[in-house]
C-alpha cells in the first residue's frame, strides 16, 4: 500500500478530505447498517434537531504508523465509552461500543494511504461524531440521528509540537457546575470560541478556565486538560468538585503511566492561588491532539505573570518522561499495557459496503 505524496512533516492541524468517511443512521429506534462513503457532505432538513437544540457529540483519536510499519489506534474503546456517556447526557442514542471500534477500523483501513509514515511527527486524526438529523420544532430530543467518522492527516495541534506556549486566564466561564462540562459536545466548545479569539488576538495560545461557581479553582483550557508538577516531582492533576472537567483519555493514560513509572500522582482540586504562589515547577496541557504541550507562562496583562521554570524551554523532566513514554507506546517503540494498542489489518476484507 503506497502512501499519499504529501509533505508529512509540514502538515498543519487542519482538515484535508481523504478517500472515505463512515456513516450509520439511526431511525425507528435502531441503528442501521453502516457504510463507507466517498461523499463528505451532509444534506439535512432545515428543521433538523442539530440546528435548533444542538444535539451533537463527538470524539477525537488518532491512527499511527508504528516503527515496524503497522497501523494502530490508541485505546479506541475509551472513546466509545465516553461518546456513549456524552450521548446519554444529551438524550441521544449511544452508538454501540463494539460497532464504534469496528467502524474506526473500517474507516482507517479505507484510508490507510493517508496514515502518515513513522517518524514524520504527523498522525491520522479520527473524528467520530453524532448529530440529530430528525426534524424537531418543539423543545425535545429528535428521533433520528447520524453517526459519522471523518479522518484527516494532521501535524501538531500547537505549532512547534512540544515547544512551550504561553496561556492566559479567561474572563469567561467554560462550564457551569453540574452542567455539561464533563461531556464532549460541540455546545461546550462553541462557548469557548469568543474567548479563544480574544486570547489569540493578545498573543496567547490558549485560555485557562477557572471554576464558574467561585473562580478560585483550576479547571481546564478550551481544548485540553491541565497537569502540573510540584517541586517534589509529584504529578498533580486538577479535579473538579462539581464534575465540570472533561475526562481526557490522554490524561487518564498519563496518570496510569506515571504510576507505572513509579511517580507519585496527586489528583485533587487545585486552587489558582497555588499557581500564583509559585507552587509548581512544570505545567502542561494534555489531550489527544496536543499529547502534552508544555506551558512556559500564564499571563494576563499586568495582573498575572507566572513562570514555570521547569517547562519554560519545553517539557521538563517529569512531563518529558511521560510524553516520550506515551508517544513511544503509540509509535510501537515501547511496549504498552495490555489492550492499549489496537492493530488494524489493512489486508482484511471490509466488513461494511462502500458507497461512492
PDB file of N, CA, C and O in Angstrom, residues 12-82:
ATOM      1  N   UNK A  12      -0.225  21.028   8.774  1.00  0.00           N
ATOM      2  CA  UNK A  12      -0.841  21.787   9.860  1.00  0.00           C
ATOM      3  C   UNK A  12      -1.896  20.927  10.545  1.00  0.00           C
ATOM      4  O   UNK A  12      -2.181  19.806  10.095  1.00  0.00           O
ATOM      5  N   UNK A  13      -2.466  21.422  11.625  1.00  0.00           N
ATOM      6  CA  UNK A  13      -3.597  20.735  12.238  1.00  0.00           C
ATOM      7  C   UNK A  13      -4.855  21.323  11.610  1.00  0.00           C
ATOM      8  O   UNK A  13      -5.452  22.281  12.114  1.00  0.00           O
ATOM      9  N   UNK A  14      -5.244  20.755  10.464  1.00  0.00           N
ATOM     10  CA  UNK A  14      -6.401  21.263   9.717  1.00  0.00           C
ATOM     11  C   UNK A  14      -7.020  20.127   8.909  1.00  0.00           C
ATOM     12  O   UNK A  14      -6.432  19.052   8.778  1.00  0.00           O
ATOM     13  N   UNK A  15      -8.182  20.388   8.358  1.00  0.00           N
ATOM     14  CA  UNK A  15      -8.943  19.364   7.639  1.00  0.00           C
ATOM     15  C   UNK A  15      -8.464  19.222   6.199  1.00  0.00           C
ATOM     16  O   UNK A  15      -8.285  20.204   5.479  1.00  0.00           O
ATOM     17  N   UNK A  16      -8.271  17.989   5.780  1.00  0.00           N
ATOM     18  CA  UNK A  16      -7.950  17.638   4.401  1.00  0.00           C
ATOM     19  C   UNK A  16      -8.830  16.444   4.043  1.00  0.00           C
ATOM     20  O   UNK A  16      -8.747  15.402   4.684  1.00  0.00           O
ATOM     21  N   UNK A  17      -9.706  16.573   3.048  1.00  0.00           N
ATOM     22  CA  UNK A  17     -10.566  15.434   2.690  1.00  0.00           C
ATOM     23  C   UNK A  17      -9.735  14.215   2.298  1.00  0.00           C
ATOM     24  O   UNK A  17      -8.734  14.330   1.591  1.00  0.00           O
ATOM     25  N   UNK A  18     -10.149  13.056   2.758  1.00  0.00           N
ATOM     26  CA  UNK A  18      -9.474  11.805   2.408  1.00  0.00           C
ATOM     27  C   UNK A  18     -10.401  10.970   1.525  1.00  0.00           C
ATOM     28  O   UNK A  18     -11.351  11.485   0.949  1.00  0.00           O
ATOM     29  N   UNK A  19     -10.148   9.682   1.406  1.00  0.00           N
ATOM     30  CA  UNK A  19     -10.903   8.883   0.446  1.00  0.00           C
ATOM     31  C   UNK A  19     -12.314   8.537   0.926  1.00  0.00           C
ATOM     32  O   UNK A  19     -13.270   8.605   0.165  1.00  0.00           O
ATOM     33  N   UNK A  20     -12.432   8.144   2.196  1.00  0.00           N
ATOM     34  CA  UNK A  20     -13.726   7.657   2.681  1.00  0.00           C
ATOM     35  C   UNK A  20     -14.048   8.163   4.086  1.00  0.00           C
ATOM     36  O   UNK A  20     -13.150   8.381   4.907  1.00  0.00           O
ATOM     37  N   UNK A  21     -15.334   8.339   4.326  1.00  0.00           N
ATOM     38  CA  UNK A  21     -15.879   8.552   5.664  1.00  0.00           C
ATOM     39  C   UNK A  21     -16.808   7.391   5.983  1.00  0.00           C
ATOM     40  O   UNK A  21     -17.260   6.674   5.085  1.00  0.00           O
ATOM     41  N   UNK A  22     -17.094   7.216   7.267  1.00  0.00           N
ATOM     42  CA  UNK A  22     -18.012   6.163   7.703  1.00  0.00           C
ATOM     43  C   UNK A  22     -19.327   6.818   8.123  1.00  0.00           C
ATOM     44  O   UNK A  22     -19.334   7.874   8.764  1.00  0.00           O
ATOM     45  N   UNK A  23     -20.455   6.157   7.752  1.00  0.00           N
ATOM     46  CA  UNK A  23     -21.782   6.703   8.058  1.00  0.00           C
ATOM     47  C   UNK A  23     -22.701   5.591   8.555  1.00  0.00           C
ATOM     48  O   UNK A  23     -22.689   4.468   8.027  1.00  0.00           O
ATOM     49  N   UNK A  24     -23.492   5.903   9.582  1.00  0.00           N
ATOM     50  CA  UNK A  24     -24.540   4.991  10.038  1.00  0.00           C
ATOM     51  C   UNK A  24     -25.703   5.823  10.554  1.00  0.00           C
ATOM     52  O   UNK A  24     -25.505   6.820  11.267  1.00  0.00           O
ATOM     53  N   UNK A  25     -26.922   5.441  10.196  1.00  0.00           N
ATOM     54  CA  UNK A  25     -28.115   6.209  10.550  1.00  0.00           C
ATOM     55  C   UNK A  25     -28.979   5.484  11.587  1.00  0.00           C
ATOM     56  O   UNK A  25     -29.083   4.251  11.582  1.00  0.00           O
ATOM     57  N   UNK A  26     -29.588   6.270  12.448  1.00  0.00           N
ATOM     58  CA  UNK A  26     -30.496   5.769  13.494  1.00  0.00           C
ATOM     59  C   UNK A  26     -31.920   6.206  13.151  1.00  0.00           C
ATOM     60  O   UNK A  26     -32.197   7.399  12.989  1.00  0.00           O
ATOM     61  N   UNK A  27     -32.824   5.239  13.039  1.00  0.00           N
ATOM     62  CA  UNK A  27     -34.216   5.526  12.701  1.00  0.00           C
ATOM     63  C   UNK A  27     -35.098   4.414  13.239  1.00  0.00           C
ATOM     64  O   UNK A  27     -34.679   3.251  13.304  1.00  0.00           O
ATOM     65  N   UNK A  28     -36.313   4.791  13.664  1.00  0.00           N
ATOM     66  CA  UNK A  28     -37.270   3.811  14.193  1.00  0.00           C
ATOM     67  C   UNK A  28     -36.680   3.013  15.364  1.00  0.00           C
ATOM     68  O   UNK A  28     -36.910   1.802  15.506  1.00  0.00           O
ATOM     69  N   UNK A  29     -35.894   3.699  16.177  1.00  0.00           N
ATOM     70  CA  UNK A  29     -35.391   3.087  17.396  1.00  0.00           C
ATOM     71  C   UNK A  29     -34.212   2.147  17.252  1.00  0.00           C
ATOM     72  O   UNK A  29     -33.866   1.437  18.203  1.00  0.00           O
ATOM     73  N   UNK A  30     -33.547   2.126  16.091  1.00  0.00           N
ATOM     74  CA  UNK A  30     -32.405   1.230  15.933  1.00  0.00           C
ATOM     75  C   UNK A  30     -31.395   1.781  14.933  1.00  0.00           C
ATOM     76  O   UNK A  30     -31.743   2.581  14.053  1.00  0.00           O
ATOM     77  N   UNK A  31     -30.164   1.344  15.099  1.00  0.00           N
ATOM     78  CA  UNK A  31     -29.104   1.723  14.174  1.00  0.00           C
ATOM     79  C   UNK A  31     -29.133   0.818  12.944  1.00  0.00           C
ATOM     80  O   UNK A  31     -29.291  -0.384  13.052  1.00  0.00           O
ATOM     81  N   UNK A  32     -28.983   1.434  11.777  1.00  0.00           N
ATOM     82  CA  UNK A  32     -28.952   0.671  10.537  1.00  0.00           C
ATOM     83  C   UNK A  32     -27.568   0.128  10.244  1.00  0.00           C
ATOM     84  O   UNK A  32     -26.675   0.152  11.098  1.00  0.00           O
ATOM     85  N   UNK A  33     -27.389  -0.368   9.036  1.00  0.00           N
ATOM     86  CA  UNK A  33     -26.082  -0.880   8.624  1.00  0.00           C
ATOM     87  C   UNK A  33     -25.170   0.288   8.286  1.00  0.00           C
ATOM     88  O   UNK A  33     -25.553   1.220   7.584  1.00  0.00           O
ATOM     89  N   UNK A  34     -23.957   0.252   8.795  1.00  0.00           N
ATOM     90  CA  UNK A  34     -23.003   1.299   8.476  1.00  0.00           C
ATOM     91  C   UNK A  34     -22.377   1.079   7.109  1.00  0.00           C
ATOM     92  O   UNK A  34     -22.385  -0.032   6.567  1.00  0.00           O
ATOM     93  N   UNK A  35     -21.837   2.151   6.536  1.00  0.00           N
ATOM     94  CA  UNK A  35     -21.195   2.035   5.227  1.00  0.00           C
ATOM     95  C   UNK A  35     -20.107   3.093   5.091  1.00  0.00           C
ATOM     96  O   UNK A  35     -20.065   4.091   5.825  1.00  0.00           O
ATOM     97  N   UNK A  36     -19.207   2.844   4.152  1.00  0.00           N
ATOM     98  CA  UNK A  36     -18.164   3.799   3.809  1.00  0.00           C
ATOM     99  C   UNK A  36     -18.598   4.594   2.598  1.00  0.00           C
ATOM    100  O   UNK A  36     -19.177   4.042   1.659  1.00  0.00           O
ATOM    101  N   UNK A  37     -18.337   5.901   2.625  1.00  0.00           N
ATOM    102  CA  UNK A  37     -18.739   6.742   1.505  1.00  0.00           C
ATOM    103  C   UNK A  37     -17.629   7.721   1.133  1.00  0.00           C
ATOM    104  O   UNK A  37     -16.898   8.204   2.008  1.00  0.00           O
ATOM    105  N   UNK A  38     -17.529   7.989  -0.157  1.00  0.00           N
ATOM    106  CA  UNK A  38     -16.577   9.000  -0.622  1.00  0.00           C
ATOM    107  C   UNK A  38     -17.213  10.379  -0.664  1.00  0.00           C
ATOM    108  O   UNK A  38     -16.555  11.365  -1.016  1.00  0.00           O
ATOM    109  N   UNK A  39     -18.488  10.454  -0.292  1.00  0.00           N
ATOM    110  CA  UNK A  39     -19.205  11.736  -0.250  1.00  0.00           C
ATOM    111  C   UNK A  39     -19.032  12.341   1.148  1.00  0.00           C
ATOM    112  O   UNK A  39     -19.535  11.803   2.132  1.00  0.00           O
ATOM    113  N   UNK A  40     -18.360  13.457   1.243  1.00  0.00           N
ATOM    114  CA  UNK A  40     -18.059  14.064   2.527  1.00  0.00           C
ATOM    115  C   UNK A  40     -19.011  15.211   2.877  1.00  0.00           C
ATOM    116  O   UNK A  40     -18.671  16.081   3.691  1.00  0.00           O
ATOM    117  N   UNK A  41     -20.175  15.217   2.265  1.00  0.00           N
ATOM    118  CA  UNK A  41     -21.166  16.253   2.559  1.00  0.00           C
ATOM    119  C   UNK A  41     -22.377  15.642   3.258  1.00  0.00           C
ATOM    120  O   UNK A  41     -22.631  14.445   3.147  1.00  0.00           O
ATOM    121  N   UNK A  42     -23.120  16.489   3.989  1.00  0.00           N
ATOM    122  CA  UNK A  42     -24.328  16.063   4.689  1.00  0.00           C
ATOM    123  C   UNK A  42     -25.474  16.980   4.263  1.00  0.00           C
ATOM    124  O   UNK A  42     -25.352  18.207   4.333  1.00  0.00           O
ATOM    125  N   UNK A  43     -26.581  16.388   3.832  1.00  0.00           N
ATOM    126  CA  UNK A  43     -27.766  17.157   3.472  1.00  0.00           C
ATOM    127  C   UNK A  43     -28.854  16.893   4.498  1.00  0.00           C
ATOM    128  O   UNK A  43     -29.225  15.746   4.740  1.00  0.00           O
ATOM    129  N   UNK A  44     -29.365  17.967   5.119  1.00  0.00           N
ATOM    130  CA  UNK A  44     -30.349  17.836   6.191  1.00  0.00           C
ATOM    131  C   UNK A  44     -31.511  18.786   6.009  1.00  0.00           C
ATOM    132  O   UNK A  44     -31.389  19.822   5.342  1.00  0.00           O
ATOM    133  N   UNK A  45     -32.615  18.445   6.640  1.00  0.00           N
ATOM    134  CA  UNK A  45     -33.758  19.355   6.703  1.00  0.00           C
ATOM    135  C   UNK A  45     -33.384  20.592   7.498  1.00  0.00           C
ATOM    136  O   UNK A  45     -32.592  20.532   8.444  1.00  0.00           O
ATOM    137  N   UNK A  46     -33.980  21.725   7.139  1.00  0.00           N
ATOM    138  CA  UNK A  46     -33.745  22.944   7.896  1.00  0.00           C
ATOM    139  C   UNK A  46     -34.280  22.845   9.323  1.00  0.00           C
ATOM    140  O   UNK A  46     -33.932  23.648  10.186  1.00  0.00           O
ATOM    141  N   UNK A  47     -35.095  21.823   9.568  1.00  0.00           N
ATOM    142  CA  UNK A  47     -35.681  21.629  10.891  1.00  0.00           C
ATOM    143  C   UNK A  47     -34.988  20.512  11.674  1.00  0.00           C
ATOM    144  O   UNK A  47     -35.493  20.053  12.705  1.00  0.00           O
ATOM    145  N   UNK A  48     -33.827  20.058  11.202  1.00  0.00           N
ATOM    146  CA  UNK A  48     -33.093  19.002  11.903  1.00  0.00           C
ATOM    147  C   UNK A  48     -32.704  19.471  13.305  1.00  0.00           C
ATOM    148  O   UNK A  48     -32.321  20.625  13.514  1.00  0.00           O
ATOM    149  N   UNK A  49     -32.784  18.552  14.255  1.00  0.00           N
ATOM    150  CA  UNK A  49     -32.547  18.886  15.652  1.00  0.00           C
ATOM    151  C   UNK A  49     -31.188  19.492  15.945  1.00  0.00           C
ATOM    152  O   UNK A  49     -31.048  20.297  16.871  1.00  0.00           O
ATOM    153  N   UNK A  50     -30.166  19.141  15.161  1.00  0.00           N
ATOM    154  CA  UNK A  50     -28.842  19.683  15.381  1.00  0.00           C
ATOM    155  C   UNK A  50     -28.835  21.200  15.274  1.00  0.00           C
ATOM    156  O   UNK A  50     -28.129  21.897  16.006  1.00  0.00           O
ATOM    157  N   UNK A  51     -29.661  21.751  14.387  1.00  0.00           N
ATOM    158  CA  UNK A  51     -29.657  23.189  14.150  1.00  0.00           C
ATOM    159  C   UNK A  51     -30.369  23.982  15.248  1.00  0.00           C
ATOM    160  O   UNK A  51     -30.077  25.150  15.456  1.00  0.00           O
ATOM    161  N   UNK A  52     -31.318  23.358  15.918  1.00  0.00           N
ATOM    162  CA  UNK A  52     -32.168  24.106  16.845  1.00  0.00           C
ATOM    163  C   UNK A  52     -31.861  23.837  18.312  1.00  0.00           C
ATOM    164  O   UNK A  52     -31.943  24.757  19.136  1.00  0.00           O
ATOM    165  N   UNK A  53     -31.484  22.599  18.635  1.00  0.00           N
ATOM    166  CA  UNK A  53     -31.253  22.270  20.040  1.00  0.00           C
ATOM    167  C   UNK A  53     -29.885  21.637  20.284  1.00  0.00           C
ATOM    168  O   UNK A  53     -29.651  21.051  21.328  1.00  0.00           O
ATOM    169  N   UNK A  54     -29.018  21.761  19.282  1.00  0.00           N
ATOM    170  CA  UNK A  54     -27.593  21.441  19.443  1.00  0.00           C
ATOM    171  C   UNK A  54     -27.334  20.033  19.982  1.00  0.00           C
ATOM    172  O   UNK A  54     -26.434  19.834  20.786  1.00  0.00           O
ATOM    173  N   UNK A  55     -28.119  19.069  19.499  1.00  0.00           N
ATOM    174  CA  UNK A  55     -27.834  17.679  19.864  1.00  0.00           C
ATOM    175  C   UNK A  55     -26.681  17.181  18.999  1.00  0.00           C
ATOM    176  O   UNK A  55     -26.869  16.777  17.856  1.00  0.00           O
ATOM    177  N   UNK A  56     -25.500  17.253  19.558  1.00  0.00           N
ATOM    178  CA  UNK A  56     -24.287  16.840  18.850  1.00  0.00           C
ATOM    179  C   UNK A  56     -23.235  16.444  19.865  1.00  0.00           C
ATOM    180  O   UNK A  56     -23.033  17.129  20.866  1.00  0.00           O
ATOM    181  N   UNK A  57     -22.588  15.309  19.619  1.00  0.00           N
ATOM    182  CA  UNK A  57     -21.456  14.875  20.438  1.00  0.00           C
ATOM    183  C   UNK A  57     -20.356  14.405  19.492  1.00  0.00           C
ATOM    184  O   UNK A  57     -20.623  14.050  18.343  1.00  0.00           O
ATOM    185  N   UNK A  58     -19.126  14.413  19.980  1.00  0.00           N
ATOM    186  CA  UNK A  58     -18.031  13.992  19.105  1.00  0.00           C
ATOM    187  C   UNK A  58     -16.896  13.422  19.924  1.00  0.00           C
ATOM    188  O   UNK A  58     -16.882  13.502  21.158  1.00  0.00           O
ATOM    189  N   UNK A  59     -15.936  12.843  19.230  1.00  0.00           N
ATOM    190  CA  UNK A  59     -14.754  12.267  19.833  1.00  0.00           C
ATOM    191  C   UNK A  59     -13.525  12.624  18.999  1.00  0.00           C
ATOM    192  O   UNK A  59     -13.646  13.154  17.892  1.00  0.00           O
ATOM    193  N   UNK A  60     -12.368  12.329  19.530  1.00  0.00           N
ATOM    194  CA  UNK A  60     -11.131  12.538  18.798  1.00  0.00           C
ATOM    195  C   UNK A  60     -10.113  11.485  19.195  1.00  0.00           C
ATOM    196  O   UNK A  60      -9.862  11.283  20.384  1.00  0.00           O
ATOM    197  N   UNK A  61      -9.577  10.782  18.225  1.00  0.00           N
ATOM    198  CA  UNK A  61      -8.496   9.835  18.451  1.00  0.00           C
ATOM    199  C   UNK A  61      -7.610   9.816  17.218  1.00  0.00           C
ATOM    200  O   UNK A  61      -7.881  10.548  16.259  1.00  0.00           O
ATOM    201  N   UNK A  62      -6.559   9.028  17.250  1.00  0.00           N
ATOM    202  CA  UNK A  62      -5.601   9.051  16.150  1.00  0.00           C
ATOM    203  C   UNK A  62      -5.210   7.645  15.707  1.00  0.00           C
ATOM    204  O   UNK A  62      -5.285   6.700  16.486  1.00  0.00           O
ATOM    205  N   UNK A  63      -4.774   7.561  14.459  1.00  0.00           N
ATOM    206  CA  UNK A  63      -4.151   6.340  13.944  1.00  0.00           C
ATOM    207  C   UNK A  63      -2.682   6.654  13.673  1.00  0.00           C
ATOM    208  O   UNK A  63      -2.327   7.762  13.261  1.00  0.00           O
ATOM    209  N   UNK A  64      -1.843   5.648  13.920  1.00  0.00           N
ATOM    210  CA  UNK A  64      -0.394   5.825  13.823  1.00  0.00           C
ATOM    211  C   UNK A  64       0.215   4.742  12.943  1.00  0.00           C
ATOM    212  O   UNK A  64      -0.295   3.622  12.872  1.00  0.00           O
ATOM    213  N   UNK A  65       1.332   5.072  12.299  1.00  0.00           N
ATOM    214  CA  UNK A  65       2.166   4.056  11.674  1.00  0.00           C
ATOM    215  C   UNK A  65       3.313   3.780  12.636  1.00  0.00           C
ATOM    216  O   UNK A  65       4.058   4.697  13.005  1.00  0.00           O
ATOM    217  N   UNK A  66       3.432   2.537  13.068  1.00  0.00           N
ATOM    218  CA  UNK A  66       4.456   2.198  14.052  1.00  0.00           C
ATOM    219  C   UNK A  66       5.816   2.010  13.390  1.00  0.00           C
ATOM    220  O   UNK A  66       5.939   2.000  12.155  1.00  0.00           O
ATOM    221  N   UNK A  67       6.809   1.825  14.234  1.00  0.00           N
ATOM    222  CA  UNK A  67       8.184   1.669  13.757  1.00  0.00           C
ATOM    223  C   UNK A  67       8.322   0.494  12.806  1.00  0.00           C
ATOM    224  O   UNK A  67       9.114   0.531  11.857  1.00  0.00           O
ATOM    225  N   UNK A  68       7.533  -0.572  13.034  1.00  0.00           N
ATOM    226  CA  UNK A  68       7.611  -1.755  12.170  1.00  0.00           C
ATOM    227  C   UNK A  68       6.594  -1.721  11.025  1.00  0.00           C
ATOM    228  O   UNK A  68       6.360  -2.734  10.364  1.00  0.00           O
ATOM    229  N   UNK A  69       5.969  -0.551  10.794  1.00  0.00           N
ATOM    230  CA  UNK A  69       5.102  -0.373   9.634  1.00  0.00           C
ATOM    231  C   UNK A  69       3.649  -0.736   9.823  1.00  0.00           C
ATOM    232  O   UNK A  69       2.857  -0.660   8.880  1.00  0.00           O
ATOM    233  N   UNK A  70       3.250  -1.119  11.028  1.00  0.00           N
ATOM    234  CA  UNK A  70       1.844  -1.457  11.278  1.00  0.00           C
ATOM    235  C   UNK A  70       1.030  -0.191  11.524  1.00  0.00           C
ATOM    236  O   UNK A  70       1.571   0.858  11.890  1.00  0.00           O
ATOM    237  N   UNK A  71      -0.277  -0.304  11.329  1.00  0.00           N
ATOM    238  CA  UNK A  71      -1.189   0.809  11.604  1.00  0.00           C
ATOM    239  C   UNK A  71      -1.965   0.481  12.873  1.00  0.00           C
ATOM    240  O   UNK A  71      -2.520  -0.611  13.003  1.00  0.00           O
ATOM    241  N   UNK A  72      -1.988   1.431  13.793  1.00  0.00           N
ATOM    242  CA  UNK A  72      -2.625   1.194  15.078  1.00  0.00           C
ATOM    243  C   UNK A  72      -3.489   2.381  15.499  1.00  0.00           C
ATOM    244  O   UNK A  72      -3.349   3.495  14.969  1.00  0.00           O
ATOM    245  N   UNK A  73      -4.374   2.136  16.463  1.00  0.00           N
ATOM    246  CA  UNK A  73      -5.072   3.206  17.169  1.00  0.00           C
ATOM    247  C   UNK A  73      -4.837   3.006  18.666  1.00  0.00           C
ATOM    248  O   UNK A  73      -4.407   1.934  19.101  1.00  0.00           O
ATOM    249  N   UNK A  74      -5.135   4.030  19.448  1.00  0.00           N
ATOM    250  CA  UNK A  74      -4.820   4.022  20.868  1.00  0.00           C
ATOM    251  C   UNK A  74      -6.094   4.043  21.711  1.00  0.00           C
ATOM    252  O   UNK A  74      -6.840   5.007  21.696  1.00  0.00           O
ATOM    253  N   UNK A  75      -6.383   2.932  22.378  1.00  0.00           N
ATOM    254  CA  UNK A  75      -7.480   2.800  23.329  1.00  0.00           C
ATOM    255  C   UNK A  75      -8.832   3.303  22.782  1.00  0.00           C
ATOM    256  O   UNK A  75      -9.530   4.092  23.431  1.00  0.00           O
ATOM    257  N   UNK A  76      -9.231   2.851  21.590  1.00  0.00           N
ATOM    258  CA  UNK A  76     -10.490   3.353  20.999  1.00  0.00           C
ATOM    259  C   UNK A  76     -11.727   3.018  21.815  1.00  0.00           C
ATOM    260  O   UNK A  76     -12.737   3.730  21.728  1.00  0.00           O
ATOM    261  N   UNK A  77     -11.666   1.947  22.621  1.00  0.00           N
ATOM    262  CA  UNK A  77     -12.817   1.579  23.443  1.00  0.00           C
ATOM    263  C   UNK A  77     -13.146   2.667  24.459  1.00  0.00           C
ATOM    264  O   UNK A  77     -14.308   2.831  24.856  1.00  0.00           O
ATOM    265  N   UNK A  78     -12.140   3.433  24.881  1.00  0.00           N
ATOM    266  CA  UNK A  78     -12.384   4.520  25.826  1.00  0.00           C
ATOM    267  C   UNK A  78     -13.131   5.662  25.150  1.00  0.00           C
ATOM    268  O   UNK A  78     -13.977   6.327  25.762  1.00  0.00           O
ATOM    269  N   UNK A  79     -12.820   5.916  23.883  1.00  0.00           N
ATOM    270  CA  UNK A  79     -13.581   6.919  23.130  1.00  0.00           C
ATOM    271  C   UNK A  79     -15.021   6.477  22.944  1.00  0.00           C
ATOM    272  O   UNK A  79     -15.954   7.287  23.034  1.00  0.00           O
ATOM    273  N   UNK A  80     -15.207   5.176  22.686  1.00  0.00           N
ATOM    274  CA  UNK A  80     -16.561   4.642  22.521  1.00  0.00           C
ATOM    275  C   UNK A  80     -17.376   4.838  23.799  1.00  0.00           C
ATOM    276  O   UNK A  80     -18.548   5.243  23.758  1.00  0.00           O
ATOM    277  N   UNK A  81     -16.750   4.550  24.939  1.00  0.00           N
ATOM    278  CA  UNK A  81     -17.451   4.681  26.210  1.00  0.00           C
ATOM    279  C   UNK A  81     -17.750   6.135  26.537  1.00  0.00           C
ATOM    280  O   UNK A  81     -18.847   6.467  26.997  1.00  0.00           O
ATOM    281  N   UNK A  82     -16.795   7.022  26.287  1.00  0.00           N
ATOM    282  CA  UNK A  82     -17.028   8.434  26.579  1.00  0.00           C
ATOM    283  C   UNK A  82     -18.095   9.020  25.666  1.00  0.00           C
ATOM    284  O   UNK A  82     -18.923   9.830  26.089  1.00  0.00           O
TER     285      UNK A  82
END
